Short mmCIF file of C-alpha atoms in Angstrom, two decimals:
data_model
loop_
_atom_site.label_atom_id
_atom_site.label_comp_id
_atom_site.label_asym_id
_atom_site.label_seq_id
_atom_site.Cartn_x
_atom_site.Cartn_y
_atom_site.Cartn_z
CA MET A 1 18.91 11.62 -14.81
CA GLU A 2 16.12 10.51 -17.09
CA SER A 3 14.95 6.91 -17.13
CA THR A 4 12.24 4.89 -18.80
CA ARG A 5 10.30 1.85 -17.68
CA ARG A 6 11.40 -1.36 -19.35
CA GLY A 7 8.76 -3.67 -20.70
CA PHE A 8 8.10 -7.07 -19.30
CA LEU A 9 10.74 -9.65 -20.04
CA GLY A 10 8.90 -11.85 -22.47
CA SER A 11 11.29 -14.72 -22.07
CA ALA A 12 11.58 -14.46 -18.28
CA VAL A 13 11.00 -17.64 -16.39
CA ALA A 14 9.45 -17.95 -12.97
CA LEU A 15 11.97 -17.27 -10.26
CA ALA A 16 12.61 -19.84 -7.53
CA ALA A 17 9.94 -20.05 -4.85
CA THR A 18 11.52 -22.35 -2.32
CA PHE A 19 12.62 -21.31 1.13
CA ALA A 20 16.24 -20.69 1.88
CA ALA A 21 17.51 -22.58 4.87
CA ASP A 22 17.82 -19.74 7.34
CA SER A 23 16.35 -20.59 10.70
CA ALA A 24 13.51 -18.06 10.82
CA ARG A 25 11.92 -18.91 7.48
CA ALA A 26 12.53 -22.62 7.89
CA ARG A 27 9.93 -22.60 10.67
CA TRP A 28 7.15 -21.41 8.36
CA GLU A 29 4.79 -24.12 7.20
CA THR A 30 1.55 -24.08 5.24
CA VAL A 31 -1.33 -24.54 7.67
CA THR A 32 -3.35 -27.72 7.47
CA ARG A 33 -6.16 -26.53 9.74
CA TYR A 34 -8.20 -23.34 9.84
CA PRO A 35 -8.33 -20.70 11.15
CA ASP A 36 -4.68 -19.86 10.62
CA PRO A 37 -3.01 -19.22 14.00
CA ALA A 38 -0.81 -16.61 12.31
CA PHE A 39 -3.86 -14.31 12.39
CA GLU A 40 -3.96 -13.14 16.02
CA ASN A 41 -6.71 -11.14 17.69
CA LEU A 42 -5.25 -8.63 20.15
CA ASP A 43 -8.74 -7.21 20.67
CA PRO A 44 -12.16 -8.80 20.04
CA SER A 45 -12.89 -6.13 17.42
CA PHE A 46 -10.30 -7.66 15.10
CA ALA A 47 -12.14 -10.98 14.82
CA ARG A 48 -14.49 -9.63 12.16
CA HIS A 49 -11.54 -9.04 9.83
CA ARG A 50 -10.65 -12.74 9.80
CA LEU A 51 -11.78 -15.07 7.02
CA ASP A 52 -11.87 -18.48 8.66
CA ALA A 53 -10.86 -20.35 5.49
CA ALA A 54 -7.93 -18.03 4.71
CA ALA A 55 -4.29 -18.69 5.53
CA VAL A 56 -0.99 -16.92 5.06
CA GLU A 57 0.44 -17.96 1.68
CA HIS A 58 4.11 -17.88 0.78
CA LEU A 59 4.10 -16.69 -2.84
CA TRP A 60 7.78 -16.26 -3.66
CA THR A 61 11.28 -15.86 -2.27
CA GLY A 62 14.57 -14.72 -3.77
CA ALA A 63 14.90 -11.00 -3.03
CA ARG A 64 17.60 -9.44 -0.90
CA ARG A 65 15.19 -6.94 0.72
CA SER A 66 11.56 -6.66 -0.33
CA GLU A 67 9.67 -3.36 -0.11
CA GLY A 68 6.83 -1.27 -1.48
CA PRO A 69 4.14 -3.59 -2.93
CA VAL A 70 1.37 -2.06 -5.03
CA TRP A 71 -1.48 -3.82 -6.82
CA VAL A 72 -2.16 -3.11 -10.51
CA ALA A 73 -5.78 -4.20 -10.89
CA ASP A 74 -6.09 -3.71 -14.64
CA GLY A 75 -3.14 -6.04 -15.23
CA ARG A 76 -3.83 -8.42 -12.33
CA TYR A 77 -0.27 -8.17 -11.08
CA LEU A 78 1.65 -6.89 -8.08
CA LEU A 79 4.77 -4.75 -8.23
CA TRP A 80 7.29 -4.56 -5.42
CA SER A 81 10.92 -3.58 -4.90
CA ASP A 82 14.05 -5.59 -4.28
CA ILE A 83 16.08 -2.59 -3.17
CA PRO A 84 19.67 -3.92 -2.88
CA ASN A 85 19.34 -5.60 -6.29
CA ASP A 86 17.99 -2.32 -7.75
CA ARG A 87 14.99 -3.90 -9.41
CA VAL A 88 11.20 -3.87 -9.37
CA LEU A 89 9.62 -7.33 -9.44
CA CYS A 90 6.23 -8.36 -10.80
CA TRP A 91 4.07 -11.20 -9.46
CA HIS A 92 1.35 -12.32 -11.89
CA GLU A 93 -1.90 -13.43 -10.28
CA THR A 94 -3.02 -15.63 -13.17
CA THR A 95 0.17 -17.71 -13.33
CA GLY A 96 1.83 -17.21 -9.96
CA THR A 97 5.10 -16.41 -11.72
CA VAL A 98 7.53 -13.58 -11.03
CA ASP A 99 9.66 -11.61 -13.44
CA GLU A 100 11.66 -8.40 -13.47
CA TYR A 101 9.55 -5.36 -14.31
CA LEU A 102 12.32 -2.76 -14.13
CA LYS A 103 16.11 -2.96 -13.74
CA PRO A 104 17.92 -0.73 -12.95
CA ALA A 105 15.19 1.04 -11.03
CA GLY A 106 16.90 3.81 -9.08
CA TYR A 107 16.54 1.81 -5.86
CA HIS A 108 12.79 2.25 -5.52
CA ASP A 109 11.37 2.03 -2.02
CA GLY A 110 7.60 2.38 -1.89
CA HIS A 111 4.99 2.53 -4.66
CA THR A 112 1.43 3.69 -5.09
CA ARG A 113 -0.86 4.52 -8.01
CA ASP A 114 -2.55 7.80 -8.75
CA ARG A 115 -6.14 8.25 -9.89
CA GLU A 116 -5.10 7.77 -13.52
CA GLY A 117 -3.46 4.43 -12.76
CA ARG A 118 0.10 5.69 -13.06
CA VAL A 119 2.72 4.24 -10.71
CA VAL A 120 4.27 6.71 -8.27
CA ALA A 121 7.58 5.64 -6.71
CA ARG A 122 10.04 6.87 -4.11
CA GLU A 123 13.63 6.59 -5.31
CA HIS A 124 16.46 6.15 -2.84
CA GLY A 125 19.02 6.38 -5.62
CA GLY A 126 17.66 9.55 -7.19
CA ARG A 127 16.50 10.99 -3.85
CA ARG A 128 13.22 11.98 -5.43
CA ILE A 129 9.59 11.04 -5.96
CA ILE A 130 8.68 10.10 -9.52
CA ARG A 131 5.67 9.12 -11.60
CA VAL A 132 5.83 6.58 -14.41
CA GLU A 133 3.66 7.81 -17.28
CA HIS A 134 1.55 5.53 -19.45
CA ASP A 135 4.14 5.73 -22.24
CA GLY A 136 6.92 4.64 -19.86
CA SER A 137 8.54 8.04 -19.46
CA VAL A 138 9.27 9.42 -16.00
CA THR A 139 8.07 12.68 -14.46
CA VAL A 140 9.82 14.01 -11.35
CA LEU A 141 7.20 15.09 -8.83
CA ALA A 142 9.55 16.25 -6.08
CA ASP A 143 13.30 16.29 -5.62
CA ARG A 144 13.81 19.27 -3.30
CA PHE A 145 12.16 20.96 -0.36
CA GLU A 146 13.37 24.39 0.68
CA GLY A 147 16.47 23.76 -1.41
CA LYS A 148 17.32 20.45 0.24
CA ARG A 149 17.30 16.99 -1.33
CA PRO A 150 15.15 14.27 0.27
CA ASN A 151 17.07 11.60 2.15
CA SER A 152 15.59 8.22 1.23
CA PRO A 153 11.94 9.36 1.17
CA ASN A 154 9.66 6.96 3.02
CA GLY A 155 5.94 6.27 3.39
CA VAL A 156 2.96 8.25 4.60
CA VAL A 157 -0.74 7.44 4.52
CA PHE A 158 -3.99 9.39 4.82
CA SER A 159 -7.13 8.40 6.68
CA PRO A 160 -10.06 7.45 4.42
CA ASP A 161 -11.56 10.96 4.69
CA GLU A 162 -8.10 12.52 4.13
CA LYS A 163 -8.45 14.55 7.33
CA ARG A 164 -5.51 12.81 9.01
CA LEU A 165 -1.96 12.15 7.84
CA TYR A 166 0.01 9.34 9.48
CA VAL A 167 3.82 9.21 9.40
CA VAL A 168 6.31 6.71 10.81
CA GLU A 169 9.03 8.57 12.70
CA ALA A 170 11.93 6.28 11.89
CA GLY A 171 14.83 8.47 13.01
CA VAL A 172 14.26 7.98 16.73
CA ASN A 173 14.55 5.01 19.08
CA PRO A 174 12.04 3.76 19.88
CA ARG A 175 10.14 4.62 16.73
CA ALA A 176 6.69 6.18 16.82
CA ILE A 177 3.73 6.63 14.50
CA ARG A 178 2.74 10.29 14.40
CA VAL A 179 -0.47 11.85 13.14
CA PHE A 180 -1.29 15.32 11.83
CA ASP A 181 -4.63 16.97 11.21
CA VAL A 182 -5.08 18.10 7.59
CA VAL A 183 -6.56 21.61 7.51
CA ASP A 184 -8.26 22.94 4.37
CA GLY A 185 -6.77 20.13 2.32
CA HIS A 186 -3.21 21.45 2.31
CA THR A 187 -1.99 22.47 5.78
CA LEU A 188 -0.83 20.17 8.58
CA ALA A 189 -1.58 20.94 12.23
CA ASN A 190 -1.70 19.36 15.68
CA ASP A 191 1.31 17.06 15.36
CA ARG A 192 1.12 14.32 18.01
CA VAL A 193 2.16 10.75 18.75
CA PHE A 194 -0.51 8.34 17.55
CA TYR A 195 1.14 5.06 18.52
CA PRO A 196 4.21 4.97 20.79
CA CYS A 197 6.38 1.94 20.13
CA ARG A 198 8.22 -0.16 22.64
CA PRO A 199 12.02 -0.44 22.37
CA GLY A 200 12.84 -2.68 19.44
CA GLU A 201 9.48 -2.30 17.70
CA ARG A 202 10.00 -1.11 14.13
CA PRO A 203 6.91 -0.02 12.21
CA ASP A 204 7.67 0.59 8.57
CA GLY A 205 5.35 0.96 5.56
CA PHE A 206 1.60 0.91 6.02
CA ARG A 207 -1.84 1.12 4.43
CA VAL A 208 -5.25 2.14 5.71
CA ASP A 209 -8.50 0.23 5.27
CA VAL A 210 -12.00 1.62 4.70
CA ASP A 211 -12.65 1.61 8.47
CA GLY A 212 -9.59 3.74 9.14
CA ASN A 213 -7.43 0.96 10.61
CA LEU A 214 -3.69 1.11 9.93
CA TRP A 215 -2.12 -2.11 8.64
CA CYS A 216 1.58 -1.66 9.41
CA GLY A 217 4.62 -3.62 8.34
CA TRP A 218 6.22 -4.64 11.62
CA GLY A 219 9.54 -5.89 12.86
CA MET A 220 10.67 -6.59 16.38
CA ASN A 221 11.84 -10.15 16.88
CA PRO A 222 10.86 -13.57 15.49
CA GLU A 223 7.84 -13.59 17.78
CA PHE A 224 6.38 -10.33 16.51
CA ASP A 225 7.60 -9.95 12.91
CA GLY A 226 4.67 -9.45 10.54
CA VAL A 227 1.82 -6.95 10.29
CA ARG A 228 0.38 -4.96 13.20
CA VAL A 229 -3.16 -3.57 12.86
CA ILE A 230 -4.00 -0.38 14.79
CA ASP A 231 -7.48 1.11 15.04
CA PRO A 232 -8.28 4.84 14.54
CA ALA A 233 -8.07 5.40 18.31
CA GLY A 234 -4.47 4.19 18.39
CA ALA A 235 -5.07 0.75 19.92
CA ALA A 236 -3.38 -2.38 18.57
CA ILE A 237 -6.20 -4.78 17.68
CA GLY A 238 -4.53 -7.50 15.63
CA HIS A 239 -1.34 -9.04 14.32
CA ILE A 240 -0.46 -11.26 11.37
CA HIS A 241 2.64 -13.27 12.22
CA LEU A 242 5.32 -13.92 9.61
CA PRO A 243 8.68 -15.67 9.84
CA GLU A 244 10.38 -12.59 8.38
CA ARG A 245 10.25 -8.90 9.17
CA CYS A 246 7.58 -7.20 7.05
CA ALA A 247 8.77 -3.91 5.57
CA ASN A 248 5.60 -2.95 3.72
CA LEU A 249 2.28 -4.23 2.45
CA GLY A 250 -0.53 -3.49 0.04
CA PHE A 251 -4.13 -4.52 -0.55
CA GLY A 252 -4.99 -6.12 -3.86
CA GLY A 253 -6.92 -8.81 -5.65
CA GLU A 254 -10.30 -8.61 -7.32
CA ARG A 255 -12.04 -7.35 -4.17
CA ARG A 256 -9.10 -5.39 -2.71
CA ASN A 257 -9.16 -7.71 0.31
CA ARG A 258 -5.94 -9.65 -0.21
CA VAL A 259 -3.04 -8.31 1.84
CA PHE A 260 0.31 -8.69 0.07
CA MET A 261 3.26 -8.50 2.47
CA ALA A 262 6.82 -7.71 1.37
CA ALA A 263 8.94 -9.34 4.05
CA SER A 264 12.73 -9.48 3.86
CA LYS A 265 13.46 -12.03 1.10
CA SER A 266 9.88 -13.07 0.42
CA LEU A 267 6.37 -12.16 -0.66
CA TYR A 268 3.39 -13.38 1.40
CA ALA A 269 -0.37 -12.89 1.10
CA ILE A 270 -3.57 -13.52 3.04
CA TYR A 271 -7.25 -12.83 2.31
CA VAL A 272 -8.98 -10.74 4.99
CA ASN A 273 -12.41 -9.27 5.65
CA ALA A 274 -11.19 -5.73 5.04
CA LYS A 275 -10.63 -3.53 2.01
CA SER A 276 -8.16 -0.82 1.25
CA ALA A 277 -9.34 2.76 1.39
CA SER A 278 -7.43 3.44 -1.83
CA GLY A 279 -6.25 1.50 -4.86
CA GLY A 280 -3.41 -0.30 -3.14
#
């Protein structure tokens, strides 16, 4: 099935940005004092990543299930998925408005950008990994492995030096974050558990910063929904609390130090003293 990216909807209006009345999100309030208590140090080493005048911002709500944010620096916008509604949404930094970037979208999950600025997406619907070319056409990068189709491909991330590959093992309970050594740039070895999760903990999509810390979308219960930060040694050093389960996140903004968090129905953001190791 061939598809093409639709252009921006020129007449699209900003989508509603008010909270729905469900109990979890109704508890979220804009902070009136700094530092934001949502930014929790689990280890003293995490304190340096806090910006004392930064707070969690609620940018938008209205999705059925948010996923896969990626920052597009040259356009100053963020793309992310609303999977059940089969659309990719676009938040514009200059106006704060949201419109539909692509619909239907093949039920995109995660996104990233390659070194030429092209968007790479994982399609649940097409069970494949695709790249959107600059002219809007789509190139299939992978749709089979050893003759088998992927089943809802999900996220992976490399360490800054690309010598480690991290993977969330989502098919077990409790989940675990695994790590592989990358040998000669193309072979994986020494598979091991990097971060064992407690029952109920649900790591999802993640990114890595320039120091090698993993910033992981996290879900467990209303007390621990948000983003968990894990250092290269496998120790949890920090947590950003949200009133919704965070499925995925991405770094963006002019200095790549604004964390955008796709959480259930909403999009949140916070400035931090950390930068992504890659473009998003």
